[in-house]
CSV table of C-alpha atoms in Angstrom, one decimal:
chain,number,residue,atom,x,y,z
A,114,MET,CA,-0.1,0.1,0.0
A,115,GLN,CA,1.5,3.2,-1.0
A,116,ILE,CA,1.5,6.4,1.3
A,117,ASP,CA,-0.7,9.3,-0.3
A,118,THR,CA,1.3,12.7,-1.2
A,119,PRO,CA,-0.4,14.7,1.2
A,120,ASP,CA,0.1,12.0,4.0
A,121,LEU,CA,3.7,12.1,3.3
A,122,MET,CA,4.0,16.0,3.3
A,123,ILE,CA,2.0,16.1,6.7
A,124,ALA,CA,4.9,13.3,8.1
A,125,ALA,CA,7.4,15.1,6.6
A,126,CYS,CA,6.1,18.5,8.4
A,127,ALA,CA,5.9,16.9,11.8
A,128,ILE,CA,9.6,15.2,11.8
A,129,ALA,CA,11.5,18.2,10.2
A,130,ASN,CA,9.4,20.2,13.3
A,131,ASN,CA,10.4,17.5,15.8
A,132,LEU,CA,6.7,17.4,16.5
A,133,LYS,CA,4.4,14.2,17.5
A,134,LEU,CA,1.5,13.9,14.8
A,135,THR,CA,-1.8,13.3,16.4
A,136,THR,CA,-4.7,11.7,14.3
A,137,LEU,CA,-7.5,9.1,13.9
A,138,ASN,CA,-6.0,7.1,11.2
A,139,THR,CA,-2.6,6.0,12.2
A,140,GLY,CA,-2.6,3.4,9.5
A,141,HIS,CA,-1.5,5.8,7.2
A,142,PHE,CA,1.6,6.7,8.9
A,143,GLU,CA,2.6,3.9,10.6
A,144,ARG,CA,5.2,3.0,8.0
A,145,VAL,CA,6.7,6.4,7.9
A,146,GLU,CA,10.4,6.2,9.9
A,147,ASN,CA,11.2,8.5,12.6
A,148,LEU,CA,7.6,9.9,13.0
A,149,GLU,CA,6.2,9.7,16.7
A,150,LEU,CA,2.2,9.3,16.6
A,151,GLU,CA,-0.5,9.7,19.0
A,152,ARG,CA,-3.6,8.2,18.4
A,153,ARG,CA,-6.5,10.4,19.6
């Protein structure tokens, strides 16, 4: 399953700014390395 471009951009912004990504849909982001996730 490919990660959509908008999801990659969101993940990249979170990683670049050393932020935790809070989302209801962790499935889209679980495969992104170095991304800290929080399910809300």
